[in-house]
Coordinates of C-alpha atoms in Angstrom, one line a residue:
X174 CA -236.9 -166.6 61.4
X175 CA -235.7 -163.1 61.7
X176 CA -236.1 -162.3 58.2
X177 CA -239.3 -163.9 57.8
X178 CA -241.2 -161.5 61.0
X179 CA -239.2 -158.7 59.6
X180 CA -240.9 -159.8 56.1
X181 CA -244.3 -160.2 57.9
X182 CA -244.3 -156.7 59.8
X183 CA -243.7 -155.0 56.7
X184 CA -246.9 -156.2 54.6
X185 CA -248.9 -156.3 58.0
X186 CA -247.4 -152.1 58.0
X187 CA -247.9 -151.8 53.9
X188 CA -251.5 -153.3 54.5
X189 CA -252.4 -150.6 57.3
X190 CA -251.0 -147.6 55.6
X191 CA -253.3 -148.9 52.2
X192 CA -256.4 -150.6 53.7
X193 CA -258.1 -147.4 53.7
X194 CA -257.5 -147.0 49.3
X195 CA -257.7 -150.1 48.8
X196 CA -261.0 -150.9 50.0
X197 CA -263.0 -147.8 49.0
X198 CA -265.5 -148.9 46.9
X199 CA -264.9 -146.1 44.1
X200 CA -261.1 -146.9 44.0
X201 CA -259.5 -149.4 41.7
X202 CA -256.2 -150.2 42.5
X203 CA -253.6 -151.7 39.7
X204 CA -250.6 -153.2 40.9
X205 CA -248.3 -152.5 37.5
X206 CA -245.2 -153.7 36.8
X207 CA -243.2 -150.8 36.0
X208 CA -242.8 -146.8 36.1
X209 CA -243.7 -145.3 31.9
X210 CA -241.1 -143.6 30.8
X211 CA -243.6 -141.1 29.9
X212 CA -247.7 -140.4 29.3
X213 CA -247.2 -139.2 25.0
X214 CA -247.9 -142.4 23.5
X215 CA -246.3 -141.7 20.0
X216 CA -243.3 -141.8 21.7
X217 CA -243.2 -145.4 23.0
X218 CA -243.7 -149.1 22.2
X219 CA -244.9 -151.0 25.1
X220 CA -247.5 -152.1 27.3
X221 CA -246.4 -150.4 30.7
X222 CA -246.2 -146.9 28.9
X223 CA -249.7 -147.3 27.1
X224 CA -251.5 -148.8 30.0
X225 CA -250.3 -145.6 31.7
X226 CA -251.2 -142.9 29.0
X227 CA -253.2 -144.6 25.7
X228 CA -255.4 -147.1 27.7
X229 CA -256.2 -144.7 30.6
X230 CA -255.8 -140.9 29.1
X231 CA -256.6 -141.0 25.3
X232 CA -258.4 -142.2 23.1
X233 CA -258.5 -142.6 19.0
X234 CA -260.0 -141.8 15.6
X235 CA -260.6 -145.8 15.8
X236 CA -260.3 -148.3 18.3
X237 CA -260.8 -152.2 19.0
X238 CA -263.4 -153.3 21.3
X239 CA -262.9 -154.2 24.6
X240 CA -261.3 -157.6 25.1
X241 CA -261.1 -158.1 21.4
X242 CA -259.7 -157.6 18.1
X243 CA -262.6 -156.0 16.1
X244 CA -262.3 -151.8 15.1
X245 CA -265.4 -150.1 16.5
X246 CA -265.5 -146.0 15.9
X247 CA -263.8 -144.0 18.6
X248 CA -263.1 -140.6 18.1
X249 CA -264.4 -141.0 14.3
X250 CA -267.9 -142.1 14.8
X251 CA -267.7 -143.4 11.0
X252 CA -265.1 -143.2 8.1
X253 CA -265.4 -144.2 4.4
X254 CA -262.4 -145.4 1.7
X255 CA -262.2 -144.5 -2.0
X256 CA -262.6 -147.3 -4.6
X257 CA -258.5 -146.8 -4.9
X258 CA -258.2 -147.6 -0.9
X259 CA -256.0 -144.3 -1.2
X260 CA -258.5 -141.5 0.9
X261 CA -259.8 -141.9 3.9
X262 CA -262.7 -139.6 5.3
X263 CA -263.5 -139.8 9.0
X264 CA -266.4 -138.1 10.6
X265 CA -265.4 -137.0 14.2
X266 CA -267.9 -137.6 17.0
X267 CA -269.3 -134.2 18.1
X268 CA -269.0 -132.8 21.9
X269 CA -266.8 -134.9 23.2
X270 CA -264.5 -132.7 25.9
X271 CA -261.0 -132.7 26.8
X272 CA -260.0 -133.1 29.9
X273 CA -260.0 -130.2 32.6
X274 CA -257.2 -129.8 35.3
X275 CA -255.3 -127.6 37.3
X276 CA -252.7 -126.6 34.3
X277 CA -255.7 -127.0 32.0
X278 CA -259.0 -125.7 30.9
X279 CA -260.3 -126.4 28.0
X280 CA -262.2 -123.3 25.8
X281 CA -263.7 -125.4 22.8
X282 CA -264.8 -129.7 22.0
X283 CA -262.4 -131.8 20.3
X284 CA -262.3 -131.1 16.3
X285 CA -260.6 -131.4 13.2
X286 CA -257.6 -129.0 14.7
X287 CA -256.5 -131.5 17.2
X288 CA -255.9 -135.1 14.9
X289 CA -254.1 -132.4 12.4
X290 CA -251.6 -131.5 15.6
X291 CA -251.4 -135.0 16.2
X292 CA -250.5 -136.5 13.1
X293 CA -248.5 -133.5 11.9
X294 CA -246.2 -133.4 14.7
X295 CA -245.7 -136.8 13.9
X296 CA -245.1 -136.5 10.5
X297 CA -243.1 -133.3 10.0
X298 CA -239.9 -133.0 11.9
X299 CA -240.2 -129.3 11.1
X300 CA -243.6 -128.8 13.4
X301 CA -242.7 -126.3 15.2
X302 CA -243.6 -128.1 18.9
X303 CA -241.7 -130.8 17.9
X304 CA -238.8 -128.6 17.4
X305 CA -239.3 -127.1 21.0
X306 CA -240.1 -130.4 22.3
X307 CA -237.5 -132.9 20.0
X308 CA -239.4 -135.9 19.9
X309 CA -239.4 -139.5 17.9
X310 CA -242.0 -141.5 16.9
X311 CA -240.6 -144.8 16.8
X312 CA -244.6 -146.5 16.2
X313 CA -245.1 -144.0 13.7
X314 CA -241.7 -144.6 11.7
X315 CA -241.6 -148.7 12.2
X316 CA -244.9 -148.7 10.1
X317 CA -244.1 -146.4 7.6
X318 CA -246.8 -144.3 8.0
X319 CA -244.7 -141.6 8.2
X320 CA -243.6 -142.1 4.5
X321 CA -247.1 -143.3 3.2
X322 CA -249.1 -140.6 4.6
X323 CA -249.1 -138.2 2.0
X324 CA -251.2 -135.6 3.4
X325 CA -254.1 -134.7 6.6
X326 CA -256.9 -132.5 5.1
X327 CA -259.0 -130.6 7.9
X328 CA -262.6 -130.7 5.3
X329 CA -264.3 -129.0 8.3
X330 CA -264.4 -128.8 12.3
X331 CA -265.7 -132.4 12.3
X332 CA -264.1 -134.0 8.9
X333 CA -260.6 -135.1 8.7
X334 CA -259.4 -136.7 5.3
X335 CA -256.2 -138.5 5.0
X336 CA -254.7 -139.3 1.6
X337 CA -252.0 -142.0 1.5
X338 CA -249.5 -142.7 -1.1
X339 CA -249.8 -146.6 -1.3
X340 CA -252.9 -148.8 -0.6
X341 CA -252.2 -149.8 3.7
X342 CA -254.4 -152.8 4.3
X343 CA -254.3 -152.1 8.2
X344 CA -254.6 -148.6 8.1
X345 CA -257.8 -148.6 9.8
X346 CA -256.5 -151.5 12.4
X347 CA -253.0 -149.1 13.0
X348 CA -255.1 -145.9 13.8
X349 CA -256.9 -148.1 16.6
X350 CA -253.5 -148.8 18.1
X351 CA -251.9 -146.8 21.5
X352 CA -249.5 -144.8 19.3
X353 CA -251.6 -142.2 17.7
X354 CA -253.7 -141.2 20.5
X355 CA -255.2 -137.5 19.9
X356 CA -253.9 -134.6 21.6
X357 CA -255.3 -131.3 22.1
X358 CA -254.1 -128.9 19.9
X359 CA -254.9 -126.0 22.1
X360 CA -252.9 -127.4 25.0
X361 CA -250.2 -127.7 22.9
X362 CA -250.9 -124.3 22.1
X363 CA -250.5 -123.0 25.7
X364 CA -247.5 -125.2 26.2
X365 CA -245.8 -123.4 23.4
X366 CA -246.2 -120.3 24.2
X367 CA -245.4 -120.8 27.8
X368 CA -242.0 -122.7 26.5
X369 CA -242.9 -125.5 28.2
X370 CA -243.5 -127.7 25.4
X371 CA -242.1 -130.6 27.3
X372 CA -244.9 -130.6 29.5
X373 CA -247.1 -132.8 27.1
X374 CA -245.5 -135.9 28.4
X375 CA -245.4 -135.2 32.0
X376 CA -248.7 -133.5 32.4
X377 CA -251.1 -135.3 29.9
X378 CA -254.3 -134.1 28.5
X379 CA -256.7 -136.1 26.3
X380 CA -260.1 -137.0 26.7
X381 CA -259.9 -140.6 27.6
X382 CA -261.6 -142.3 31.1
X383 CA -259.3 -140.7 33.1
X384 CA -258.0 -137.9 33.8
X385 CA -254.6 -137.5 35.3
X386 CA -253.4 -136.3 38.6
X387 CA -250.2 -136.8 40.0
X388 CA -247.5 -139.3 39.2
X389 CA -244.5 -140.3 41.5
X390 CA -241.7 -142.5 39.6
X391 CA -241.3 -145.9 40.8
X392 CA -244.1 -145.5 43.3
X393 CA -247.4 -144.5 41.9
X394 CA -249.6 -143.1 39.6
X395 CA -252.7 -141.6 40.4
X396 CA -256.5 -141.3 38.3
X397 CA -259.3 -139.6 38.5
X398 CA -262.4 -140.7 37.0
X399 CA -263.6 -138.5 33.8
X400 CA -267.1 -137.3 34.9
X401 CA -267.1 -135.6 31.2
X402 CA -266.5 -138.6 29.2
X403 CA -268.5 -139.0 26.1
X404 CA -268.8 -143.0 26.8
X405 CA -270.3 -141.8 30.4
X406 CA -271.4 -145.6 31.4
X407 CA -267.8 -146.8 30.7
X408 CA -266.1 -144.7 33.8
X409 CA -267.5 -146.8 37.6
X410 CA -264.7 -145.7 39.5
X411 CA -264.0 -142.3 41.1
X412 CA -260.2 -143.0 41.5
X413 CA -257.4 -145.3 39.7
X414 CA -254.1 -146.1 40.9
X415 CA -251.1 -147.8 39.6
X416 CA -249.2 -149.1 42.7
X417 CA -246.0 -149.6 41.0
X418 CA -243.8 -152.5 41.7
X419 CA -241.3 -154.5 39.6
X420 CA -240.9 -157.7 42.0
X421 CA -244.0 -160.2 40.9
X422 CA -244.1 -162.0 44.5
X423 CA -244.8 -158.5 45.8
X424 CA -247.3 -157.7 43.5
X425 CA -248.8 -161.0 44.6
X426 CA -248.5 -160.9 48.2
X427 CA -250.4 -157.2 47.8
X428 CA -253.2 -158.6 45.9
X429 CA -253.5 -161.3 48.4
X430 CA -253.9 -159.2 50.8
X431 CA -256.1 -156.8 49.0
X432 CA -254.0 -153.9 48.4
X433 CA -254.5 -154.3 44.9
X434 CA -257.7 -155.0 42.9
X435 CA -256.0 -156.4 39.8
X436 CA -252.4 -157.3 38.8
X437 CA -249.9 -158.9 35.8
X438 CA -247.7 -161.1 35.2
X439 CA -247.7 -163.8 37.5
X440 CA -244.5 -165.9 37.9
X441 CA -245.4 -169.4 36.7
X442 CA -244.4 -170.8 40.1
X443 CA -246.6 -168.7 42.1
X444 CA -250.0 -169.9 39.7
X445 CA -251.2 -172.6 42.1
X446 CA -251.4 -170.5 45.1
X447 CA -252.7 -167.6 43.4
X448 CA -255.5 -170.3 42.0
X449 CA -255.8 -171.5 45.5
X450 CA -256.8 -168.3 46.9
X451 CA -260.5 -168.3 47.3
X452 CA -260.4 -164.3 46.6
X453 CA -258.7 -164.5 43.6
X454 CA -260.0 -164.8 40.2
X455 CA -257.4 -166.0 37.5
X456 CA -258.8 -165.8 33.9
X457 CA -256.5 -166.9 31.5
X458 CA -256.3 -167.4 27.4
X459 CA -253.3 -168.5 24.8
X460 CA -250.6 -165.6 24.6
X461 CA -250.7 -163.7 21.2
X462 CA -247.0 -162.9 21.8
X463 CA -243.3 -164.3 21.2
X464 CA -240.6 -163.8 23.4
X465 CA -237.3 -164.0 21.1
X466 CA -233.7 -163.4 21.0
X467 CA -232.8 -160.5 18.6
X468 CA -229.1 -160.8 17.6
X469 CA -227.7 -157.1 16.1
X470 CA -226.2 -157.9 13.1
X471 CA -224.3 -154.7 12.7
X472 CA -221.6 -156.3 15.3
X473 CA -219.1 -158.7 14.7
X474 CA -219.1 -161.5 14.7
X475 CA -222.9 -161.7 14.7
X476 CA -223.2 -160.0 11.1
X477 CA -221.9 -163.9 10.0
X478 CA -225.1 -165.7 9.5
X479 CA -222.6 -168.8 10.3
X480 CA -222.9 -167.4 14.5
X481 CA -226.2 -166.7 14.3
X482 CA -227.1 -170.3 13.1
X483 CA -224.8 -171.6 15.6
X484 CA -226.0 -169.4 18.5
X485 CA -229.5 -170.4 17.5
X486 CA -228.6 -174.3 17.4
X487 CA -226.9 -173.8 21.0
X488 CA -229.9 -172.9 22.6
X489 CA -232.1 -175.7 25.0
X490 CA -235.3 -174.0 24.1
X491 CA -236.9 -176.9 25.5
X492 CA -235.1 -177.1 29.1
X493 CA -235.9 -172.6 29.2
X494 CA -239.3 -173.3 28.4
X495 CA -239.4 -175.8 31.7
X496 CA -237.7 -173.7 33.9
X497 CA -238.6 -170.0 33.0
X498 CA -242.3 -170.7 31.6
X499 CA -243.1 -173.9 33.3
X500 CA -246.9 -174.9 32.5
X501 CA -247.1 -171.5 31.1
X502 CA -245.5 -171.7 27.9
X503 CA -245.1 -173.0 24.0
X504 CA -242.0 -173.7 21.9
X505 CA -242.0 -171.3 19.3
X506 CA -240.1 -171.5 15.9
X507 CA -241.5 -168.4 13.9
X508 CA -241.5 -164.9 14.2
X509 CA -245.1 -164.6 14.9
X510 CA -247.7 -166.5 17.0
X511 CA -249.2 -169.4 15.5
X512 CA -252.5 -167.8 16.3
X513 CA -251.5 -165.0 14.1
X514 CA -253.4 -165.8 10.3
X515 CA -250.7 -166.2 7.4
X516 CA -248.7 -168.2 10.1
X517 CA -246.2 -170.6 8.2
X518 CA -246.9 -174.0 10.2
X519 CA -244.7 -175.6 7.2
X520 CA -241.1 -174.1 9.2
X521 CA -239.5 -176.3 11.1
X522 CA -236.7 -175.3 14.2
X523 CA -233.2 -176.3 13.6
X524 CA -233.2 -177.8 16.7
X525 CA -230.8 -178.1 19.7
X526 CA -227.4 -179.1 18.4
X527 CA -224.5 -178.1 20.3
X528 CA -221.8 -179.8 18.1
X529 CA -223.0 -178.3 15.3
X530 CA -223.5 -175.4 16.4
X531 CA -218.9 -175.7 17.4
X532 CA -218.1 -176.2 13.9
X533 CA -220.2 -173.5 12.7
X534 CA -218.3 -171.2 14.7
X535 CA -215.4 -172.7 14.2
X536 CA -216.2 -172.3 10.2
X537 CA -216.4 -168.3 10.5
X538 CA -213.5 -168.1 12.2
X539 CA -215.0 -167.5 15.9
X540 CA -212.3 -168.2 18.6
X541 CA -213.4 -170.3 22.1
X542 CA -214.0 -167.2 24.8
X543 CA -214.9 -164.7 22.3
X544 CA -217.0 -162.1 24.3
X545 CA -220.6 -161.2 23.3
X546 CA -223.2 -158.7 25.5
X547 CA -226.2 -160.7 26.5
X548 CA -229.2 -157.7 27.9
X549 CA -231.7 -159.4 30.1
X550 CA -234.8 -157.3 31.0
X551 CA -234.9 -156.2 34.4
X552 CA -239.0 -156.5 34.2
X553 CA -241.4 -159.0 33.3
X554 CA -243.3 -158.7 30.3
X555 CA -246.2 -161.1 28.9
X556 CA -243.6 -162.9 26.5
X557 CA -240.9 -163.5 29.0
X558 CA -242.0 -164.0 33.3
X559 CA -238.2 -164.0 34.5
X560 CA -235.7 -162.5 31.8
X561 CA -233.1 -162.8 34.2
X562 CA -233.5 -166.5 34.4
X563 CA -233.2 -167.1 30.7
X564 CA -230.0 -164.8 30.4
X565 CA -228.4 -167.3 33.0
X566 CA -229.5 -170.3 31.2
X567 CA -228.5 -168.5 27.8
X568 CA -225.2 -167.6 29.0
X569 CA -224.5 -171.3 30.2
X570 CA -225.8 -172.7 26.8
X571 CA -223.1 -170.7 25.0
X572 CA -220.5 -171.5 26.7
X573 CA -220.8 -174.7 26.5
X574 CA -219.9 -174.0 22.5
X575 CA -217.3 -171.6 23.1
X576 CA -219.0 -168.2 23.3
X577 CA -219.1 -166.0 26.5
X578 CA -221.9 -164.1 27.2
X579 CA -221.6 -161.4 29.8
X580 CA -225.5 -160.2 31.4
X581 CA -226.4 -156.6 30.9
X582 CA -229.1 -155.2 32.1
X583 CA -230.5 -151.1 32.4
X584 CA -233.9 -150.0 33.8
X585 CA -236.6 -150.6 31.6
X586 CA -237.0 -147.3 29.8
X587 CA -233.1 -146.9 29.6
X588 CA -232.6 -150.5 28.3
X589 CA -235.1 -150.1 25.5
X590 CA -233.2 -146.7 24.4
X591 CA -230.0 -148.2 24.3
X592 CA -230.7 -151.0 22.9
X593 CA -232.8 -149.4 20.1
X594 CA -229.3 -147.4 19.7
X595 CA -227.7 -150.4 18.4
X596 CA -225.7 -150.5 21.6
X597 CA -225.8 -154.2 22.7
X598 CA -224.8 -157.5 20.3
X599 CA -227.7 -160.2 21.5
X600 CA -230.8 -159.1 23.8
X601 CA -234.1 -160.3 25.4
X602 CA -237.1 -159.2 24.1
X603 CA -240.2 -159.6 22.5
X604 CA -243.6 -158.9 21.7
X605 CA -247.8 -158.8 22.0
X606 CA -249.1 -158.4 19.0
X607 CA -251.0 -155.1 18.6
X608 CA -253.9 -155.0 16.0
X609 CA -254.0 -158.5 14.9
X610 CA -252.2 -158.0 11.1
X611 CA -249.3 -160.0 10.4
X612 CA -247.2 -156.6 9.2
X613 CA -247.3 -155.9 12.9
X614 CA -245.1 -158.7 13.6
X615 CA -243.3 -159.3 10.0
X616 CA -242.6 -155.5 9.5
X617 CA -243.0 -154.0 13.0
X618 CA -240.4 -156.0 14.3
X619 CA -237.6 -156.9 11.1
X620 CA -238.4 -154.8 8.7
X621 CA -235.9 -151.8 7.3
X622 CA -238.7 -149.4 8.2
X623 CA -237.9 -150.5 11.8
X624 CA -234.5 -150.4 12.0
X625 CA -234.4 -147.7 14.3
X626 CA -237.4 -148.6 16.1
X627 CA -238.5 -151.6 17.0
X628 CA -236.2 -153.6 14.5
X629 CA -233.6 -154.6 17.2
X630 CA -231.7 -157.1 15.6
X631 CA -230.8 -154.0 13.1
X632 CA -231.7 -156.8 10.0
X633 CA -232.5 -155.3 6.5
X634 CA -232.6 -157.9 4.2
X635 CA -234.1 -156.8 0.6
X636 CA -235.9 -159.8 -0.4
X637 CA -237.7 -159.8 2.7
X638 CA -238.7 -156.9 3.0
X639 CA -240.1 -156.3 -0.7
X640 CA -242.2 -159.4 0.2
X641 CA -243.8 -157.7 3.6
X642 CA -244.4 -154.2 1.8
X643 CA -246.4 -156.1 -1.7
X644 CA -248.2 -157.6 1.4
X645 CA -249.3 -154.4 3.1
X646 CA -250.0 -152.7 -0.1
X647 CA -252.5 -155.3 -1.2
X648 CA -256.0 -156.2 0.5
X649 CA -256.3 -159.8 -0.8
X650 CA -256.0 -161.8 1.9
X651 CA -255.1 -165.1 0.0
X652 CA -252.1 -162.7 -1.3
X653 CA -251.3 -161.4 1.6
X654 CA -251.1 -164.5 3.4
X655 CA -248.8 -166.3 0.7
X656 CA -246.4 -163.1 0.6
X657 CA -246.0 -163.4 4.1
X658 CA -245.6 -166.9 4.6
X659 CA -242.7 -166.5 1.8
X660 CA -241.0 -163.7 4.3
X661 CA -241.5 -166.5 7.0
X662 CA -239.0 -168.7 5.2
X663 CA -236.4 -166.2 4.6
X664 CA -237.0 -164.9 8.4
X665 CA -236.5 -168.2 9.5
X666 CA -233.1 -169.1 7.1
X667 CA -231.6 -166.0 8.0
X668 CA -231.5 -165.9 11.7
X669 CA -231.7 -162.3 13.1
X670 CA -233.7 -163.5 15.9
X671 CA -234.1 -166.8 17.3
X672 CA -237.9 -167.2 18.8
X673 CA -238.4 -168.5 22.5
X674 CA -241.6 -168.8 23.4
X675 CA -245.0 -167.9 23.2
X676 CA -246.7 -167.6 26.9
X677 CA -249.9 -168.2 27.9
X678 CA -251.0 -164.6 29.8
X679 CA -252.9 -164.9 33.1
X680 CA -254.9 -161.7 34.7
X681 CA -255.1 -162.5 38.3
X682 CA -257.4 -160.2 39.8
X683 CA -259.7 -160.2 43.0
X684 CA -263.0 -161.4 42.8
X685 CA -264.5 -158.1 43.8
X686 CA -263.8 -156.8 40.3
X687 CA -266.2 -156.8 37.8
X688 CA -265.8 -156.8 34.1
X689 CA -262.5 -156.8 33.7
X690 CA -261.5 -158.7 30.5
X691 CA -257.9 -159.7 28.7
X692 CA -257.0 -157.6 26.0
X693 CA -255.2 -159.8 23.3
X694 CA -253.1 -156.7 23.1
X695 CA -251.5 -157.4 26.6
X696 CA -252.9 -153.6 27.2
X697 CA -254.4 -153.1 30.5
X698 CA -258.0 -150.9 30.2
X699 CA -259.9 -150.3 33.1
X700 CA -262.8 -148.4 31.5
X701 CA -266.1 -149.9 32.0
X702 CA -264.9 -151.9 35.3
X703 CA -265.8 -151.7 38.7
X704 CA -265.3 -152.6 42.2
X705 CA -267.8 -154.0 44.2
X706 CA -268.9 -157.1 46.8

């Protein structure tokens, strides 16, 4: 009883100190799951860092509508493609400002200059702000782009032409993605000559919805609406906040109680209540995600394919799916989503065999109690609602054939570094697919390209990966589609990762918000929404 009043005095306190935010009629208030590790979105990979910089501050030559998958113009009001799909021309949309703050004012309109900075820096390890700023671009790299793009062409202050070296069917789908969100060259100018090139991921400039303002780690960020923006009917609130929070029953309890307009990530178990809740809304739609295990085959004794198919066989995907997904979730067997076209519905699972998986082991060699790393995620994502759930189940599956797992787990930012460092032998993780093409699953994820990026199972397997790159270098979509199903096979017989789940994502929000709609991104865009009774 003790706890619960203390419990109950402290939202009754948290609601107090917030009612005043939370219920101003120009403020939108986000309950997020987790602080970015930064606001330059060439240098990350997921949702919580875009939603706070690409989704909020920036915007792109290209870019998909809103709640959907199709490539509208964004930056570029048009573009057209050689006969050879080799060039690329892309008109930029005139007048459109960055944005103005207290460590910047802006002298001239976006142009030409600024997508030269941004794709240069990414390109050339030389640039000289990315030698005062060492950055990688793990997006950038994982795609190839940084190979393929053979050259950026400024034809004048609003014509940008980019020549590539082999025919990229998604090129135009990839530019619409978080990653290369424009920068201002200028500012990067000042930075530079102030030595303070760092600054570019701290203190943001770009010419999205919003415009930055403060940002206190593990706590909150803080938006202001972009009175200049050249999509002026898409900004309706005067202020947006991320209230930060990694616990989901919190996040809940504060949207329930209207300290937060719109939240992520429900746990399955608290989906009936939340659906309860006459001032909720809870839109939902099928998950274009997977939630996997990738196993780094650089480390004994996972570089046998032997463990890997016997740590894959010892895993109740079935009895994880009930506990840690609930109604929530689907078995999956591929790398990719079924709803993901080129999907190979023809690949079966191996299926949950325990004894088999022993003599497997016992077959390379593996000793009972040999010691493997097992990194859980200490947040939830869309792919996986309780990571720390799953590693518990995972660990007790293995043992049960002679393998002991021991849980590791690092905050978010620290545990995708080390991880992409090779550092741990069998992780949690996953993915939301990011422009609807298959090569942002099938190369994105386990191809070489990606190895130190994305790639966490460290896998580069030759056959594969010549199938996924004659794939991307051809626009036939009957050929593409049979290339990729082909990689499917050899994905699936060669075990770097063993898939999970997909989930089904739900947006609980109240119903005071208007317009908000599910990106199938798992992205979290709050232009062209609004508060109101």
């Amino acid at each position: 009883m003790r706890k619960n009043a203390v419990i109950q005095a402290m939202l009754v306190a948290g609601l107090i100190a917030s009612a005043p935010v939370a219920h101003a009629a120009s403020t939108l208030v986000f309950c997020s799951e987790g602080s970015p590790a930064g606001f330059d979105p060439g240098m990350y990979t997921t949702g919580t860092d875009f939603d706070a910089s690409a989704e909020t501050l920036f915007n792109r030559l290209t870019q998909f509508e809103r709640g959907g998958t199709a490539v509208i113009p964004g930056l570029a009001e048009k573009w057209e493609v050689s006969e050879d799909g080799l060039i690329y021309t892309f008109h930029l949309r005139p007048g459109v400002k960055f944005h103005t703050t207290a460590y910047f004012k802006p002298s001239r309109d976006f142009n030409a200059d600024d997508v030269l900075f941004t794709f240069n820096r990414m390109l050339d390890k030389n640039h000289p702000f990315r030698k005062a700023y060492p950055s990688e671009f793990p997006y950038f790299t994982d795609m190839g782009l940084d190979t393929n793009i053979a050259k950026i062409e400024k034809l004048d202050e609003l014509t940008v032409r980019f020549t590539l070296n082999q025919v990229d069917a998604a090129f135009i789908q990839n530019l619409a993605m978080p990653f290369p969100s424009i920068h201002s060259a200028e500012y990067a100018e000042q930075l530079l000559a102030a030595g303070k090139a760092a600054d570019i991921n701290q203190k943001p400039i770009g010419t999205g919805p919003f415009v930055f303002k403060r940002y206190q780690k593990d706590a909150q960020i803080r938006f202001t609406g972009n009175q200049d923006y050249w999509k002026p009917d898409e900004v309706k609130v005067d202020n947006l906040i991320f209230a930060i929070n990694t616990d989901a029953s919190v996040r809940m309890q504060k949207l329930k109680a209207g300290e937060c307009h719109i939240t992520l990530n429900p746990r399955p178990a608290d989906l009936d209540s939340l659906a309860k809740d006459p001032n909720i809304h809870m839109p939902s739609q099928a998950g274009f995600n997977d939630g996997y295990i990738a196993y780094n085959v650089t480390h004994p004794p996972l570089d046998q394919l032997q463990v890997r198919q016997a740590l894959d066989m010892a895993v109740n995907k079935q009895a994880i799916i009930d506990a840690v997904y609930q109604s929530a979730g689907q078995l999956a067997v591929n790398g990719m989503p079924p709803t993901q076209w080129s999907y190979n519905d023809s690949i079966k699972d191996a299926g949950y065999d325990p004894e088999k998986a022993k003599a497997l082991l016992a077959a390379a060699g593996v000793e009972a109690g040999t010691e493997i790393t097992l990194w859980a995620m200490p947040v939830q994502r869309p792919y996986n609602p309780n990571a720390k759930l799953m590693a518990e189940m995972l660990q007790a599956d293995w043992a049960k054939v002679g393998i002991k797992a021991r849980i590791v787990t690092y905050e978010w930012g620290e545990y995708l570094k080390r991880s992409k460092a090779g550092e741990h032998d069998a992780m949690l993780i996953g993915w939301s697919g990011d422009n609807g093409d298959p090569d942002n699953w099938l190369g994105t994820l386990y191809g070489c390209d990606a190895v130190d990026g994305n790639n966490f199972s460290k896998w580069c397997f030759e056959e594969y990966d010549k199938l996924i790159k004659a794939a991307k270098r051809t626009t036939d979509v009957a050929e593409r589609t049979a290339l990729y199903k082909q990689a499917q096979v050899i994905l699936k017989e060669q075990v770097p990762i063993t898939p999970i789940a997909h989930s089904t994502v739900y947006q609980p929000m109240r119903k005071e918000v208007k317009d908000f709609r599910i990106s199938p991104f798992a992205l979290n865009s709050f232009y062209g929404v609004s508060v109101g009774q």
